[in-house]
Amino acid sequence: MRFTGTMKVNAAGNLEIGGCDTVKLAESFGTPLYVMDEEYLRSNCRSYYAAFNKHGADAIYAGKSLLTLAICRIVDEEGLSLDVVSGGELYTALQAGFPMDRVYFHGNNKSADEIRMALAAGVHRFVVDSFDEIDLLDTLAREAGATANVLLRLTPGIEAHTHDYIRTGQIDSKFGFVIPNGQAREAVNSVLARENLALRGLHCHIGSQIFDLEPFWDAAQILLGTARQARDEHGWVCEEIDLGGGLGIHYTEGDDPPSVTDLAGTVIRTVQDTATRFSLPTPKVLVEPGRSISGPAGTTLYTVGTVKTIPDVRIYVSVDGGMGDNPRPALYGSVYECCLANRPLEEADAKVSIAGRYCESGDMLIWDADLPLPRVGDVLAVSATGAYNYTMAMNYNRFPRPAMILVRDGEAELIVRRESYADLIRNDVIPARLRKPRD
Ligand code: LLP
């Protein structure tokens, strides 16, 4: 496992994160446990702030990758904006006191209630995804006596090389208005004709876990082509170009993402050059990173419960979590690295496969990891779990979801409580006819 952020081996010979001994963390908070390295998270925010915001651009943290009240506070303190995609994410931001004039509201099927909630909150931008949403937002904005500021989500027809389910820029996608077939142009016309909508700019998100900057370069040019057309046809000025998120991170050997500075250099320069070429005023550049901010800063700790050796076949090491706290391997075939937190420097003399404890053969966290032969009671650390783990966690088999802690300078603080069994049945209702006398 590659050590990143504040990870190191401490004097006791254990993995340390944020100055905290992870074996002690496992003891005091229990496992599975999500551990967020606060300094690393903040430094990822700062890389974006320095590369974008300091140059008149704006980095918008994608809350879908990881959002809790404490995470909202950190993102706010670091000066980034926030992308929310649901009433629940918006509610979290509101409860955390996140400034609504830095909130962007996404989603391909926002409900009327969610839109009313966002209008009342005064979110900064609605990223509009469909013709039906144009109608609905215009109607609800009129009812609220408001003008909604809109970015139109467009699909530029770019194929980013990543997993099918996390690839979103191609034409055959549920997201956005297609550019090549003229629907994007129609959407621009439609928004410009509405009294209660103000079209501020154009948006696209071409995919996730991307290692190649070229698709961003292509996307910027294609979006600006639509902006030029709208300028020629309506005299409309595109104030903002949002190129979405998508920068990849290191999960395992061979994952070698470009730096945030390289991303900024590419997109800011491309937007500037293309705008000049098209004789357009240079729009403000927006990006929406999620994974590259929260992902590397998270580590999950598990306890080894069983070690099953099938001679000449495989060693299965079962831990006390799995697809419920990290569905990504089962869903996308994602690959992770791990180490034994209580023996990180010991020679890796075994090849083992890390199994979860969910009733599903596909619940395998890592195949063929090189480790010292694990023993019952060892603490296993899986790195780069900060993004799309907690936010995609589930209660399959009625396992409670883990706690999350923030570690920094030797202090560990709870930011999400571990679910209890009582939490699991909190929303269950027994109809009267099924009641027992003591219910
Ligand atoms: N903006 C939009 C409009 C998006 O749809 C997404 C991610 C982002 C920004 C942030 O992208 P990022 O920088 O995190 O790549 N659950 C999948 C990822 C789904 C991404 C969905 N959209 C996974 O675990 O890989």
GROMACS .gro file of C-alpha atoms and ligand atoms in nm:
model
  464
    1MET     CA    1   0.000   0.000   0.000
    2ARG     CA    2   0.132   0.343  -0.089
    3PHE     CA    3   0.157   0.573   0.214
    4THR     CA    4  -0.004   0.909   0.142
    5GLY     CA    5  -0.104   1.222   0.335
    6THR     CA    6   0.010   1.197   0.696
    7MET     CA    7   0.047   0.816   0.696
    8LYS     CA    8   0.358   0.673   0.854
    9VAL     CA    9   0.478   0.387   1.071
   10ASN     CA   10   0.501   0.499   1.435
   11ALA     CA   11   0.740   0.399   1.710
   12ALA     CA   12   0.513   0.109   1.808
   13GLY     CA   13   0.549  -0.023   1.453
   14ASN     CA   14   0.185   0.048   1.367
   15LEU     CA   15   0.029   0.248   1.085
   16GLU     CA   16  -0.031   0.604   1.196
   17ILE     CA   17  -0.262   0.858   1.030
   18GLY     CA   18  -0.299   1.217   1.145
   19GLY     CA   19  -0.067   1.141   1.434
   20CYS     CA   20  -0.303   0.867   1.559
   21ASP     CA   21  -0.213   0.500   1.595
   22THR     CA   22  -0.466   0.321   1.375
   23VAL     CA   23  -0.458   0.005   1.592
   24LYS     CA   24  -0.564   0.217   1.891
   25LEU     CA   25  -0.829   0.387   1.675
   26ALA     CA   26  -0.969   0.045   1.588
   27GLU     CA   27  -0.975  -0.044   1.958
   28SER     CA   28  -1.144   0.272   2.076
   29PHE     CA   29  -1.389   0.338   1.792
   30GLY     CA   30  -1.443  -0.019   1.672
   31THR     CA   31  -1.428  -0.147   1.316
   32PRO     CA   32  -1.512  -0.108   1.035
   33LEU     CA   33  -1.407   0.252   1.071
   34TYR     CA   34  -1.373   0.530   0.814
   35VAL     CA   35  -1.070   0.744   0.901
   36MET     CA   36  -1.040   1.084   0.734
   37ASP     CA   37  -0.698   1.251   0.735
   38GLU     CA   38  -0.800   1.613   0.790
   39GLU     CA   39  -0.469   1.767   0.687
   40TYR     CA   40  -0.469   1.570   0.363
   41LEU     CA   41  -0.832   1.658   0.289
   42ARG     CA   42  -0.758   2.025   0.349
   43SER     CA   43  -0.445   2.013   0.138
   44ASN     CA   44  -0.645   1.863  -0.151
   45CYS     CA   45  -0.897   2.148  -0.115
   46ARG     CA   46  -0.609   2.397  -0.108
   47SER     CA   47  -0.454   2.256  -0.426
   48TYR     CA   48  -0.779   2.327  -0.608
   49TYR     CA   49  -0.820   2.668  -0.445
   50ALA     CA   50  -0.467   2.770  -0.543
   51ALA     CA   51  -0.491   2.634  -0.898
   52PHE     CA   52  -0.840   2.764  -0.976
   53ASN     CA   53  -0.990   3.021  -0.737
   54LYS     CA   54  -0.671   3.225  -0.721
   55HIS     CA   55  -0.692   3.261  -1.100
   56GLY     CA   56  -1.051   3.385  -1.110
   57ALA     CA   57  -1.190   3.034  -1.162
   58ASP     CA   58  -1.399   2.840  -0.911
   59ALA     CA   59  -1.354   2.488  -0.772
   60ILE     CA   60  -1.681   2.335  -0.659
   61TYR     CA   61  -1.649   2.033  -0.430
   62ALA     CA   62  -1.878   1.748  -0.542
   63GLY     CA   63  -2.061   1.647  -0.225
   64LYS     CA   64  -2.172   1.316  -0.374
   65SER     CA   65  -1.821   1.187  -0.309
   66LEU     CA   66  -1.842   1.252   0.065
   67LEU     CA   67  -2.076   1.482   0.253
   68THR     CA   68  -2.137   1.518   0.625
   69LEU     CA   69  -2.187   1.826   0.843
   70ALA     CA   70  -1.819   1.835   0.943
   71ILE     CA   71  -1.703   1.786   0.583
   72CYS     CA   72  -1.923   2.080   0.479
   73ARG     CA   73  -1.755   2.295   0.745
   74ILE     CA   74  -1.408   2.203   0.619
   75VAL     CA   75  -1.497   2.268   0.255
   76ASP     CA   76  -1.647   2.602   0.358
   77GLU     CA   77  -1.339   2.698   0.559
   78GLU     CA   78  -1.119   2.613   0.262
   79GLY     CA   79  -1.321   2.852   0.044
   80LEU     CA   80  -1.449   2.602  -0.214
   81SER     CA   81  -1.803   2.601  -0.350
   82LEU     CA   82  -2.031   2.297  -0.317
   83ASP     CA   83  -2.217   2.081  -0.568
   84VAL     CA   84  -2.529   1.909  -0.432
   85VAL     CA   85  -2.749   1.665  -0.624
   86SER     CA   86  -3.042   1.603  -0.395
   87GLY     CA   87  -3.266   1.749  -0.129
   88GLY     CA   88  -3.068   1.542   0.122
   89GLU     CA   89  -2.733   1.688   0.022
   90LEU     CA   90  -2.885   2.037   0.015
   91TYR     CA   91  -3.034   1.979   0.361
   92THR     CA   92  -2.692   1.871   0.491
   93ALA     CA   93  -2.535   2.188   0.350
   94LEU     CA   94  -2.812   2.402   0.501
   95GLN     CA   95  -2.778   2.237   0.841
   96ALA     CA   96  -2.403   2.292   0.829
   97GLY     CA   97  -2.459   2.660   0.752
   98PHE     CA   98  -2.280   2.634   0.418
   99PRO     CA   99  -2.320   2.967   0.232
  100MET     CA  100  -2.594   2.912  -0.026
  101ASP     CA  101  -2.438   3.162  -0.264
  102ARG     CA  102  -2.168   2.900  -0.321
  103VAL     CA  103  -2.402   2.606  -0.382
  104TYR     CA  104  -2.467   2.452  -0.724
  105PHE     CA  105  -2.771   2.225  -0.753
  106HIS     CA  106  -2.738   1.931  -0.996
  107GLY     CA  107  -2.949   1.630  -1.081
  108ASN     CA  108  -3.126   1.478  -1.380
  109ASN     CA  109  -3.463   1.448  -1.206
  110LYS     CA  110  -3.499   1.714  -0.940
  111SER     CA  111  -3.841   1.696  -0.779
  112ALA     CA  112  -4.068   1.997  -0.746
  113ASP     CA  113  -4.017   1.987  -0.369
  114GLU     CA  114  -3.640   1.984  -0.407
  115ILE     CA  115  -3.654   2.277  -0.650
  116ARG     CA  116  -3.880   2.474  -0.414
  117MET     CA  117  -3.639   2.400  -0.130
  118ALA     CA  118  -3.343   2.519  -0.340
  119LEU     CA  119  -3.527   2.835  -0.450
  120ALA     CA  120  -3.617   2.916  -0.091
  121ALA     CA  121  -3.258   2.852   0.018
  122GLY     CA  122  -3.129   3.079  -0.258
  123VAL     CA  123  -2.879   2.840  -0.416
  124HIS     CA  124  -2.633   3.005  -0.649
  125ARG     CA  125  -2.692   2.799  -0.966
  126PHE     CA  126  -2.932   2.535  -1.092
  127VAL     CA  127  -2.757   2.299  -1.330
  128VAL     CA  128  -3.049   2.212  -1.555
  129ASP     CA  129  -3.057   1.873  -1.721
  130SER     CA  130  -3.376   1.832  -1.928
  131PHE     CA  131  -3.655   2.013  -2.116
  132ASP     CA  132  -3.902   1.907  -1.847
  133GLU     CA  133  -3.680   2.064  -1.584
  134ILE     CA  134  -3.667   2.392  -1.780
  135ASP     CA  135  -4.048   2.405  -1.767
  136LEU     CA  136  -4.069   2.305  -1.402
  137LEU     CA  137  -3.796   2.539  -1.280
  138ASP     CA  138  -3.942   2.832  -1.473
  139THR     CA  139  -4.289   2.768  -1.327
  140LEU     CA  140  -4.165   2.723  -0.971
  141ALA     CA  141  -3.935   3.027  -0.992
  142ARG     CA  142  -4.233   3.235  -1.111
  143GLU     CA  143  -4.443   3.105  -0.821
  144ALA     CA  144  -4.164   3.199  -0.582
  145GLY     CA  145  -4.126   3.543  -0.741
  146ALA     CA  146  -3.763   3.459  -0.813
  147THR     CA  147  -3.524   3.434  -1.103
  148ALA     CA  148  -3.329   3.108  -1.112
  149ASN     CA  149  -2.971   3.131  -1.235
  150VAL     CA  150  -2.909   2.845  -1.471
  151LEU     CA  151  -2.621   2.646  -1.616
  152LEU     CA  152  -2.729   2.402  -1.885
  153ARG     CA  153  -2.580   2.055  -1.859
  154LEU     CA  154  -2.472   1.950  -2.206
  155THR     CA  155  -2.342   1.617  -2.339
  156PRO     CA  156  -2.057   1.699  -2.571
  157GLY     CA  157  -2.030   1.350  -2.722
  158ILE     CA  158  -1.691   1.269  -2.570
  159GLU     CA  159  -1.593   0.922  -2.464
  160ALA     CA  160  -1.368   0.938  -2.159
  161HIS     CA  161  -1.186   0.611  -2.101
  162THR     CA  162  -1.332   0.492  -1.776
  163HIS     CA  163  -1.590   0.245  -1.642
  164ASP     CA  164  -1.924   0.247  -1.829
  165TYR     CA  165  -2.128   0.342  -1.524
  166ILE     CA  166  -1.913   0.640  -1.437
  167ARG     CA  167  -1.877   0.766  -1.793
  168THR     CA  168  -2.123   1.043  -1.862
  169GLY     CA  169  -2.011   1.260  -2.152
  170GLN     CA  170  -2.114   1.031  -2.439
  171ILE     CA  171  -2.432   1.097  -2.638
  172ASP     CA  172  -2.619   0.788  -2.520
  173SER     CA  173  -2.647   0.907  -2.160
  174LYS     CA  174  -2.932   0.987  -1.925
  175PHE     CA  175  -2.763   1.317  -1.843
  176GLY     CA  176  -2.784   1.649  -2.019
  177PHE     CA  177  -2.872   1.796  -2.358
  178VAL     CA  178  -2.695   1.644  -2.655
  179ILE     CA  179  -2.483   1.894  -2.849
  180PRO     CA  180  -2.423   1.713  -3.179
  181ASN     CA  181  -2.794   1.655  -3.255
  182GLY     CA  182  -2.905   2.014  -3.185
  183GLN     CA  183  -3.088   1.956  -2.856
  184ALA     CA  184  -2.841   2.169  -2.665
  185ARG     CA  185  -2.912   2.460  -2.899
  186GLU     CA  186  -3.285   2.407  -2.850
  187ALA     CA  187  -3.235   2.410  -2.472
  188VAL     CA  188  -3.042   2.738  -2.490
  189ASN     CA  189  -3.324   2.890  -2.695
  190SER     CA  190  -3.581   2.763  -2.451
  191VAL     CA  191  -3.407   2.902  -2.139
  192LEU     CA  192  -3.339   3.237  -2.304
  193ALA     CA  193  -3.712   3.268  -2.377
  194ARG     CA  194  -3.811   3.225  -2.008
  195GLU     CA  195  -3.882   3.521  -1.788
  196ASN     CA  196  -3.783   3.357  -1.464
  197LEU     CA  197  -3.465   3.188  -1.579
  198ALA     CA  198  -3.129   3.358  -1.633
  199LEU     CA  199  -2.885   3.156  -1.839
  200ARG     CA  200  -2.540   3.210  -1.690
  201GLY     CA  201  -2.340   2.940  -1.863
  202LEU     CA  202  -2.282   2.590  -1.988
  203HIS     CA  203  -2.183   2.275  -1.804
  204CYS     CA  204  -2.064   1.926  -1.882
  205HIS     CA  205  -1.922   1.635  -1.687
  206ILE     CA  206  -1.750   1.382  -1.905
  207GLY     CA  207  -1.677   1.107  -1.656
  208SER     CA  208  -1.490   1.007  -1.345
  209GLN     CA  209  -1.150   0.858  -1.255
  210ILE     CA  210  -0.999   1.013  -1.570
  211PHE     CA  211  -0.620   1.013  -1.618
  212ASP     CA  212  -0.597   1.186  -1.949
  213LEU     CA  213  -0.642   1.564  -1.979
  214GLU     CA  214  -0.728   1.563  -2.348
  215PRO     CA  215  -1.103   1.501  -2.304
  216PHE     CA  216  -1.125   1.816  -2.087
  217TRP     CA  217  -0.956   2.011  -2.363
  218ASP     CA  218  -1.204   1.873  -2.620
  219ALA     CA  219  -1.503   1.936  -2.394
  220ALA     CA  220  -1.409   2.301  -2.335
  221GLN     CA  221  -1.389   2.366  -2.707
  222ILE     CA  222  -1.717   2.193  -2.780
  223LEU     CA  223  -1.900   2.385  -2.505
  224LEU     CA  224  -1.759   2.713  -2.631
  225GLY     CA  225  -1.879   2.621  -2.979
  226THR     CA  226  -2.232   2.616  -2.838
  227ALA     CA  227  -2.165   2.947  -2.661
  228ARG     CA  228  -2.051   3.101  -2.989
  229GLN     CA  229  -2.363   2.979  -3.168
  230ALA     CA  230  -2.585   3.129  -2.897
  231ARG     CA  231  -2.392   3.456  -2.915
  232ASP     CA  232  -2.438   3.467  -3.294
  233GLU     CA  233  -2.807   3.381  -3.274
  234HIS     CA  234  -2.916   3.573  -2.965
  235GLY     CA  235  -2.629   3.798  -2.860
  236TRP     CA  236  -2.609   3.588  -2.542
  237VAL     CA  237  -2.292   3.617  -2.336
  238CYS     CA  238  -2.172   3.296  -2.173
  239GLU     CA  239  -2.044   3.400  -1.830
  240GLU     CA  240  -1.943   3.057  -1.702
  241ILE     CA  241  -1.806   2.731  -1.842
  242ASP     CA  242  -1.827   2.439  -1.599
  243LEU     CA  243  -1.617   2.137  -1.699
  244GLY     CA  244  -1.739   1.907  -1.422
  245GLY     CA  245  -1.528   1.678  -1.208
  246GLY     CA  246  -1.351   1.360  -1.297
  247LEU     CA  247  -0.980   1.384  -1.215
  248GLY     CA  248  -0.858   1.036  -1.126
  249ILE     CA  249  -0.671   0.930  -0.812
  250HIS     CA  250  -0.424   0.660  -0.715
  251TYR     CA  251  -0.604   0.348  -0.599
  252THR     CA  252  -0.344   0.097  -0.702
  253GLU     CA  253  -0.024   0.037  -0.898
  254GLY     CA  254  -0.032   0.208  -1.236
  255ASP     CA  255  -0.286   0.476  -1.138
  256ASP     CA  256  -0.091   0.788  -1.214
  257PRO     CA  257  -0.324   1.089  -1.235
  258PRO     CA  258  -0.220   1.432  -1.362
  259SER     CA  259  -0.182   1.700  -1.094
  260VAL     CA  260  -0.449   1.958  -1.012
  261THR     CA  261  -0.211   2.223  -1.143
  262ASP     CA  262  -0.189   2.042  -1.477
  263LEU     CA  263  -0.567   2.014  -1.491
  264ALA     CA  264  -0.604   2.386  -1.416
  265GLY     CA  265  -0.339   2.478  -1.671
  266THR     CA  266  -0.515   2.278  -1.940
  267VAL     CA  267  -0.870   2.390  -1.879
  268ILE     CA  268  -0.805   2.756  -1.799
  269ARG     CA  269  -0.575   2.796  -2.098
  270THR     CA  270  -0.805   2.610  -2.335
  271VAL     CA  271  -1.105   2.818  -2.233
  272GLN     CA  272  -0.904   3.141  -2.270
  273ASP     CA  273  -0.755   3.048  -2.608
  274THR     CA  274  -1.080   2.915  -2.749
  275ALA     CA  275  -1.281   3.216  -2.631
  276THR     CA  276  -1.027   3.445  -2.797
  277ARG     CA  277  -1.042   3.239  -3.117
  278PHE     CA  278  -1.423   3.264  -3.117
  279SER     CA  279  -1.414   3.637  -3.023
  280LEU     CA  280  -1.603   3.568  -2.701
  281PRO     CA  281  -1.535   3.733  -2.367
  282THR     CA  282  -1.349   3.473  -2.159
  283PRO     CA  283  -1.600   3.303  -1.930
  284LYS     CA  284  -1.523   3.209  -1.571
  285VAL     CA  285  -1.401   2.849  -1.550
  286LEU     CA  286  -1.568   2.613  -1.304
  287VAL     CA  287  -1.470   2.258  -1.210
  288GLU     CA  288  -1.642   2.010  -0.979
  289PRO     CA  289  -1.388   1.775  -0.821
  290GLY     CA  290  -1.513   1.514  -0.577
  291ARG     CA  291  -1.300   1.201  -0.575
  292SER     CA  292  -0.967   1.385  -0.609
  293ILE     CA  293  -1.043   1.584  -0.292
  294SER     CA  294  -1.206   1.332  -0.058
  295GLY     CA  295  -1.084   0.999  -0.201
  296PRO     CA  296  -0.715   0.989  -0.111
  297ALA     CA  297  -0.781   1.133   0.237
  298GLY     CA  298  -0.986   0.833   0.353
  299THR     CA  299  -0.873   0.496   0.489
  300THR     CA  300  -1.100   0.219   0.615
  301LEU     CA  301  -0.995   0.000   0.907
  302TYR     CA  302  -1.131  -0.353   0.944
  303THR     CA  303  -1.064  -0.640   1.183
  304VAL     CA  304  -0.973  -0.979   1.044
  305GLY     CA  305  -1.227  -1.236   1.165
  306THR     CA  306  -1.144  -1.557   0.979
  307VAL     CA  307  -0.864  -1.690   0.762
  308LYS     CA  308  -0.970  -1.976   0.538
  309THR     CA  309  -0.706  -2.159   0.339
  310ILE     CA  310  -0.814  -2.374   0.046
  311PRO     CA  311  -0.490  -2.558  -0.034
  312ASP     CA  312  -0.358  -2.487  -0.383
  313VAL     CA  313  -0.652  -2.256  -0.450
  314ARG     CA  314  -0.673  -1.943  -0.239
  315ILE     CA  315  -0.657  -1.789   0.108
  316TYR     CA  316  -0.974  -1.603   0.200
  317VAL     CA  317  -0.931  -1.342   0.472
  318SER     CA  318  -1.270  -1.225   0.596
  319VAL     CA  319  -1.303  -0.883   0.754
  320ASP     CA  320  -1.590  -0.728   0.947
  321GLY     CA  321  -1.708  -0.501   0.664
  322GLY     CA  322  -1.731  -0.530   0.287
  323MET     CA  323  -1.973  -0.425   0.018
  324GLY     CA  324  -2.195  -0.245   0.268
  325ASP     CA  325  -1.926   0.011   0.350
  326ASN     CA  326  -1.749  -0.009   0.012
  327PRO     CA  327  -1.969  -0.126  -0.276
  328ARG     CA  328  -1.719  -0.013  -0.541
  329PRO     CA  329  -1.533  -0.342  -0.597
  330ALA     CA  330  -1.862  -0.532  -0.638
  331LEU     CA  331  -2.019  -0.260  -0.851
  332TYR     CA  332  -1.732  -0.148  -1.072
  333GLY     CA  333  -1.461  -0.407  -1.019
  334SER     CA  334  -1.258  -0.133  -0.847
  335VAL     CA  335  -0.921  -0.229  -0.711
  336TYR     CA  336  -0.778  -0.116  -0.376
  337GLU     CA  337  -0.452  -0.148  -0.185
  338CYS     CA  338  -0.423  -0.255   0.178
  339CYS     CA  339  -0.179  -0.327   0.457
  340LEU     CA  340  -0.192  -0.477   0.804
  341ALA     CA  341  -0.209  -0.174   1.032
  342ASN     CA  342  -0.048  -0.365   1.321
  343ARG     CA  343   0.237  -0.506   1.105
  344PRO     CA  344   0.283  -0.266   0.813
  345LEU     CA  345   0.655  -0.333   0.770
  346GLU     CA  346   0.647  -0.711   0.784
  347GLU     CA  347   0.745  -0.893   0.470
  348ALA     CA  348   0.452  -0.971   0.240
  349ASP     CA  349   0.499  -1.347   0.209
  350ALA     CA  350   0.140  -1.446   0.125
  351LYS     CA  351  -0.112  -1.380  -0.149
  352VAL     CA  352  -0.455  -1.348   0.004
  353SER     CA  353  -0.801  -1.231  -0.101
  354ILE     CA  354  -0.993  -1.002   0.128
  355ALA     CA  355  -1.357  -1.099   0.163
  356GLY     CA  356  -1.639  -0.899   0.314
  357ARG     CA  357  -1.896  -1.045   0.551
  358TYR     CA  358  -2.206  -0.990   0.336
  359CYS     CA  359  -2.405  -1.287   0.206
  360GLU     CA  360  -2.293  -1.259  -0.150
  361SER     CA  361  -2.002  -1.432  -0.326
  362GLY     CA  362  -1.931  -1.106  -0.509
  363ASP     CA  363  -1.859  -0.936  -0.178
  364MET     CA  364  -1.483  -0.939  -0.223
  365LEU     CA  365  -1.292  -0.623  -0.130
  366ILE     CA  366  -0.952  -0.711  -0.277
  367TRP     CA  367  -0.835  -1.008  -0.481
  368ASP     CA  368  -0.477  -1.134  -0.456
  369ALA     CA  369  -0.327  -0.886  -0.212
  370ASP     CA  370   0.036  -0.936  -0.113
  371LEU     CA  371   0.047  -0.930   0.268
  372PRO     CA  372   0.217  -1.098   0.562
  373LEU     CA  373  -0.015  -1.393   0.628
  374PRO     CA  374  -0.305  -1.231   0.817
  375ARG     CA  375  -0.412  -1.365   1.157
  376VAL     CA  376  -0.744  -1.338   1.333
  377GLY     CA  377  -0.753  -1.003   1.512
  378ASP     CA  378  -0.518  -0.819   1.277
  379VAL     CA  379  -0.631  -0.471   1.171
  380LEU     CA  380  -0.650  -0.430   0.795
  381ALA     CA  381  -0.624  -0.080   0.647
  382VAL     CA  382  -0.761  -0.016   0.297
  383SER     CA  383  -0.646   0.314   0.147
  384ALA     CA  384  -0.815   0.573  -0.078
  385THR     CA  385  -1.165   0.502   0.050
  386GLY     CA  386  -1.266   0.863   0.119
  387ALA     CA  387  -1.482   0.904  -0.193
  388TYR     CA  388  -1.795   0.710  -0.285
  389ASN     CA  389  -1.762   0.469   0.007
  390TYR     CA  390  -1.956   0.624   0.295
  391THR     CA  391  -2.190   0.802   0.051
  392MET     CA  392  -2.273   0.472  -0.123
  393ALA     CA  393  -2.282   0.263   0.194
  394MET     CA  394  -2.585   0.045   0.258
  395ASN     CA  395  -2.748  -0.175   0.518
  396TYR     CA  396  -2.762  -0.504   0.326
  397ASN     CA  397  -2.797  -0.794   0.571
  398ARG     CA  398  -2.886  -0.533   0.832
  399PHE     CA  399  -2.528  -0.456   0.917
  400PRO     CA  400  -2.506  -0.109   1.071
  401ARG     CA  401  -2.300   0.144   0.874
  402PRO     CA  402  -1.959   0.231   1.023
  403ALA     CA  403  -1.854   0.539   1.211
  404MET     CA  404  -1.631   0.805   1.057
  405ILE     CA  405  -1.359   0.993   1.240
  406LEU     CA  406  -1.144   1.291   1.158
  407VAL     CA  407  -0.780   1.259   1.262
  408ARG     CA  408  -0.535   1.543   1.296
  409ASP     CA  409  -0.227   1.616   1.508
  410GLY     CA  410  -0.283   1.312   1.724
  411GLU     CA  411  -0.650   1.392   1.790
  412ALA     CA  412  -0.936   1.172   1.669
  413GLU     CA  413  -1.288   1.311   1.657
  414LEU     CA  414  -1.611   1.139   1.565
  415ILE     CA  415  -1.787   1.298   1.266
  416VAL     CA  416  -2.038   1.022   1.190
  417ARG     CA  417  -2.164   0.797   1.468
  418ARG     CA  418  -2.170   0.422   1.412
  419GLU     CA  419  -2.522   0.306   1.339
  420SER     CA  420  -2.682   0.101   1.613
  421TYR     CA  421  -2.920  -0.192   1.581
  422ALA     CA  422  -3.190   0.046   1.704
  423ASP     CA  423  -3.111   0.277   1.410
  424LEU     CA  424  -3.170  -0.013   1.175
  425ILE     CA  425  -3.531  -0.058   1.283
  426ARG     CA  426  -3.607   0.309   1.348
  427ASN     CA  427  -3.820   0.344   1.037
  428ASP     CA  428  -3.983   0.001   1.055
  429VAL     CA  429  -4.355   0.004   1.129
  430ILE     CA  430  -4.568  -0.289   1.248
  431PRO     CA  431  -4.925  -0.254   1.118
  432ALA     CA  432  -5.189  -0.292   1.390
  433ARG     CA  433  -5.301  -0.633   1.265
  434LEU     CA  434  -4.949  -0.774   1.315
  435ARG     CA  435  -4.905  -0.638   1.665
  436LYS     CA  436  -4.834  -0.855   1.964
  437PRO     CA  437  -4.980  -0.764   2.302
  438ARG     CA  438  -4.651  -0.616   2.426
  439ASP     CA  439  -4.587  -0.391   2.117
  440LLP     N1  440  -1.994   1.681  -1.133
  440LLP     C1  441  -2.090   1.599  -1.181
  440LLP     C2  442  -2.199   1.656  -1.259
  440LLP     C3  443  -2.084   1.462  -1.155
  440LLP     O1  444  -2.178   1.384  -1.204
  440LLP     C4  445  -1.977   1.410  -1.076
  440LLP     C5  446  -1.969   1.269  -1.047
  440LLP     C6  447  -1.881   1.500  -1.028
  440LLP     C7  448  -1.892   1.634  -1.060
  440LLP     C8  449  -1.764   1.456  -0.944
  440LLP     O2  450  -1.681   1.371  -1.012
  440LLP     P1  451  -1.542   1.320  -0.948
  440LLP     O3  452  -1.446   1.436  -0.941
  440LLP     O4  453  -1.573   1.269  -0.811
  440LLP     O5  454  -1.498   1.213  -1.039
  440LLP     N2  455  -1.992   0.633  -0.774
  440LLP     C9  456  -1.889   0.636  -0.876
  440LLP    C10  457  -1.864   0.777  -0.923
  440LLP    C11  458  -1.984   0.842  -0.981
  440LLP    C12  459  -1.954   0.982  -1.022
  440LLP    C13  460  -2.077   1.053  -1.049
  440LLP     N3  461  -2.059   1.188  -1.084
  440LLP    C14  462  -1.762   0.575  -0.819
  440LLP     O6  463  -1.763   0.528  -0.707
  440LLP     O7  464  -1.662   0.569  -0.888
   0.00000   0.00000   0.00000
